[in-house]
Structure formats: structure tokens, C-alpha cells
Amino acid sequence: MGHCYSLDLRVRVADFVEAGHSCRAAAQHFAVSESFAIKLVRRARDTGSPAPARQGRPPGGGKLVAYEAFLIQTDA
């Protein structure tokens, strides 16, 4: 599984591109992949924030949801 770059780095890359540089130049300057820079700029443009998306399964779904009340009751 991949890792998330820090928000500080994400902001610096997005600002670098916003200042008029290309995504590929930003990738080379900050030693990140071109793919990361391109996707980051797209994400910042679409959502207004370069912050990473939440990862993992959304809460409330899973195999044991139907048995949640029973499990809580037997735990006590």
C-alpha cells in the first residue's frame, strides 16, 4: 500500500505549479514522481485542497454489522 506525503510537501508542490511551473518540473524539483505531482494538482483543482483523501473502508460497513447489538450485549 502506498504512503501519504506530508501536507507541507503537498502544499509546496501545488504552490510551485500554481506559480507557473509544470507538474514535471515540480516533480523533479521536489524529488517526487511525476504521477504524484499531476494527480496532486488535479486533486487541488477539483477539491480546493491538496490534502490526501481518507483511506480505508468507510465506517459502519462490514460483516459483523448485523451482529453488532449481540456482540455488545455479550461483552458486558
Tab-separated table of C-alpha atoms in Angstrom:
chain	number	residue	atom	x	y	z
A	1	MET	CA	0.000	0.000	0.000
A	2	GLY	CA	1.232	3.479	-0.749
A	3	HIS	CA	2.028	6.163	1.736
A	4	CYS	CA	0.802	9.732	2.045
A	5	TYR	CA	3.213	12.592	1.584
A	6	SER	CA	3.115	15.297	4.246
A	7	LEU	CA	0.664	18.145	3.834
A	8	ASP	CA	3.592	20.583	3.847
A	9	LEU	CA	5.144	18.907	0.796
A	10	ARG	CA	1.776	18.708	-0.938
A	11	VAL	CA	1.198	22.447	-0.445
A	12	ARG	CA	4.706	23.315	-1.676
A	13	VAL	CA	4.294	21.211	-4.841
A	14	ALA	CA	0.851	22.695	-5.557
A	15	ASP	CA	2.141	26.245	-4.993
A	16	PHE	CA	5.147	25.589	-7.238
A	17	VAL	CA	2.853	24.541	-10.087
A	18	GLU	CA	0.465	27.400	-9.384
A	19	ALA	CA	3.410	29.801	-9.706
A	20	GLY	CA	3.698	28.815	-13.360
A	21	HIS	CA	5.968	25.770	-13.389
A	22	SER	CA	4.988	22.481	-14.955
A	23	CYS	CA	3.995	19.409	-12.958
A	24	ARG	CA	7.028	17.573	-14.279
A	25	ALA	CA	9.341	20.394	-13.196
A	26	ALA	CA	7.748	20.350	-9.745
A	27	ALA	CA	8.239	16.597	-9.532
A	28	GLN	CA	11.909	16.920	-10.376
A	29	HIS	CA	12.419	19.880	-8.019
A	30	PHE	CA	10.811	18.161	-5.004
A	31	ALA	CA	12.050	14.626	-5.843
A	32	VAL	CA	8.593	13.076	-6.164
A	33	SER	CA	7.093	11.140	-9.046
A	34	GLU	CA	5.543	12.924	-11.993
A	35	SER	CA	2.372	10.939	-11.414
A	36	PHE	CA	2.111	12.270	-7.858
A	37	ALA	CA	2.553	15.879	-8.969
A	38	ILE	CA	-0.009	15.570	-11.760
A	39	LYS	CA	-2.601	13.863	-9.549
A	40	LEU	CA	-1.955	16.322	-6.709
A	41	VAL	CA	-2.570	19.353	-8.904
A	42	ARG	CA	-5.740	17.743	-10.284
A	43	ARG	CA	-6.942	16.992	-6.746
A	44	ALA	CA	-6.165	20.526	-5.542
A	45	ARG	CA	-8.039	21.971	-8.518
A	46	ASP	CA	-11.077	19.703	-8.081
A	47	THR	CA	-11.447	19.804	-4.288
A	48	GLY	CA	-9.694	23.058	-3.412
A	49	SER	CA	-7.306	21.268	-1.059
A	50	PRO	CA	-4.150	19.210	-1.643
A	51	ALA	CA	-4.882	17.118	1.478
A	52	PRO	CA	-4.946	13.350	0.943
A	53	ALA	CA	-8.237	11.502	0.712
A	54	ARG	CA	-9.360	9.290	3.559
A	55	GLN	CA	-8.112	5.744	3.127
A	56	GLY	CA	-9.698	2.512	4.157
A	57	ARG	CA	-13.203	1.170	4.399
A	58	PRO	CA	-15.936	3.610	5.445
A	59	PRO	CA	-17.171	3.069	8.999
A	60	GLY	CA	-20.432	1.216	9.540
A	61	GLY	CA	-19.966	-1.421	6.900
A	62	GLY	CA	-18.639	-4.904	7.318
A	63	LYS	CA	-19.509	-8.494	8.013
A	64	LEU	CA	-20.367	-8.060	11.698
A	65	VAL	CA	-22.722	-5.063	11.461
A	66	ALA	CA	-25.762	-7.345	11.617
A	67	TYR	CA	-24.454	-8.866	14.863
A	68	GLU	CA	-23.243	-5.625	16.495
A	69	ALA	CA	-26.020	-5.426	19.119
A	70	PHE	CA	-25.481	-9.078	20.124
A	71	LEU	CA	-21.735	-8.644	20.412
A	72	ILE	CA	-22.041	-5.522	22.534
A	73	GLN	CA	-24.577	-7.237	24.780
A	74	THR	CA	-22.422	-10.334	25.357
A	75	ASP	CA	-19.345	-8.200	26.022
A	76	ALA	CA	-20.924	-6.519	29.031
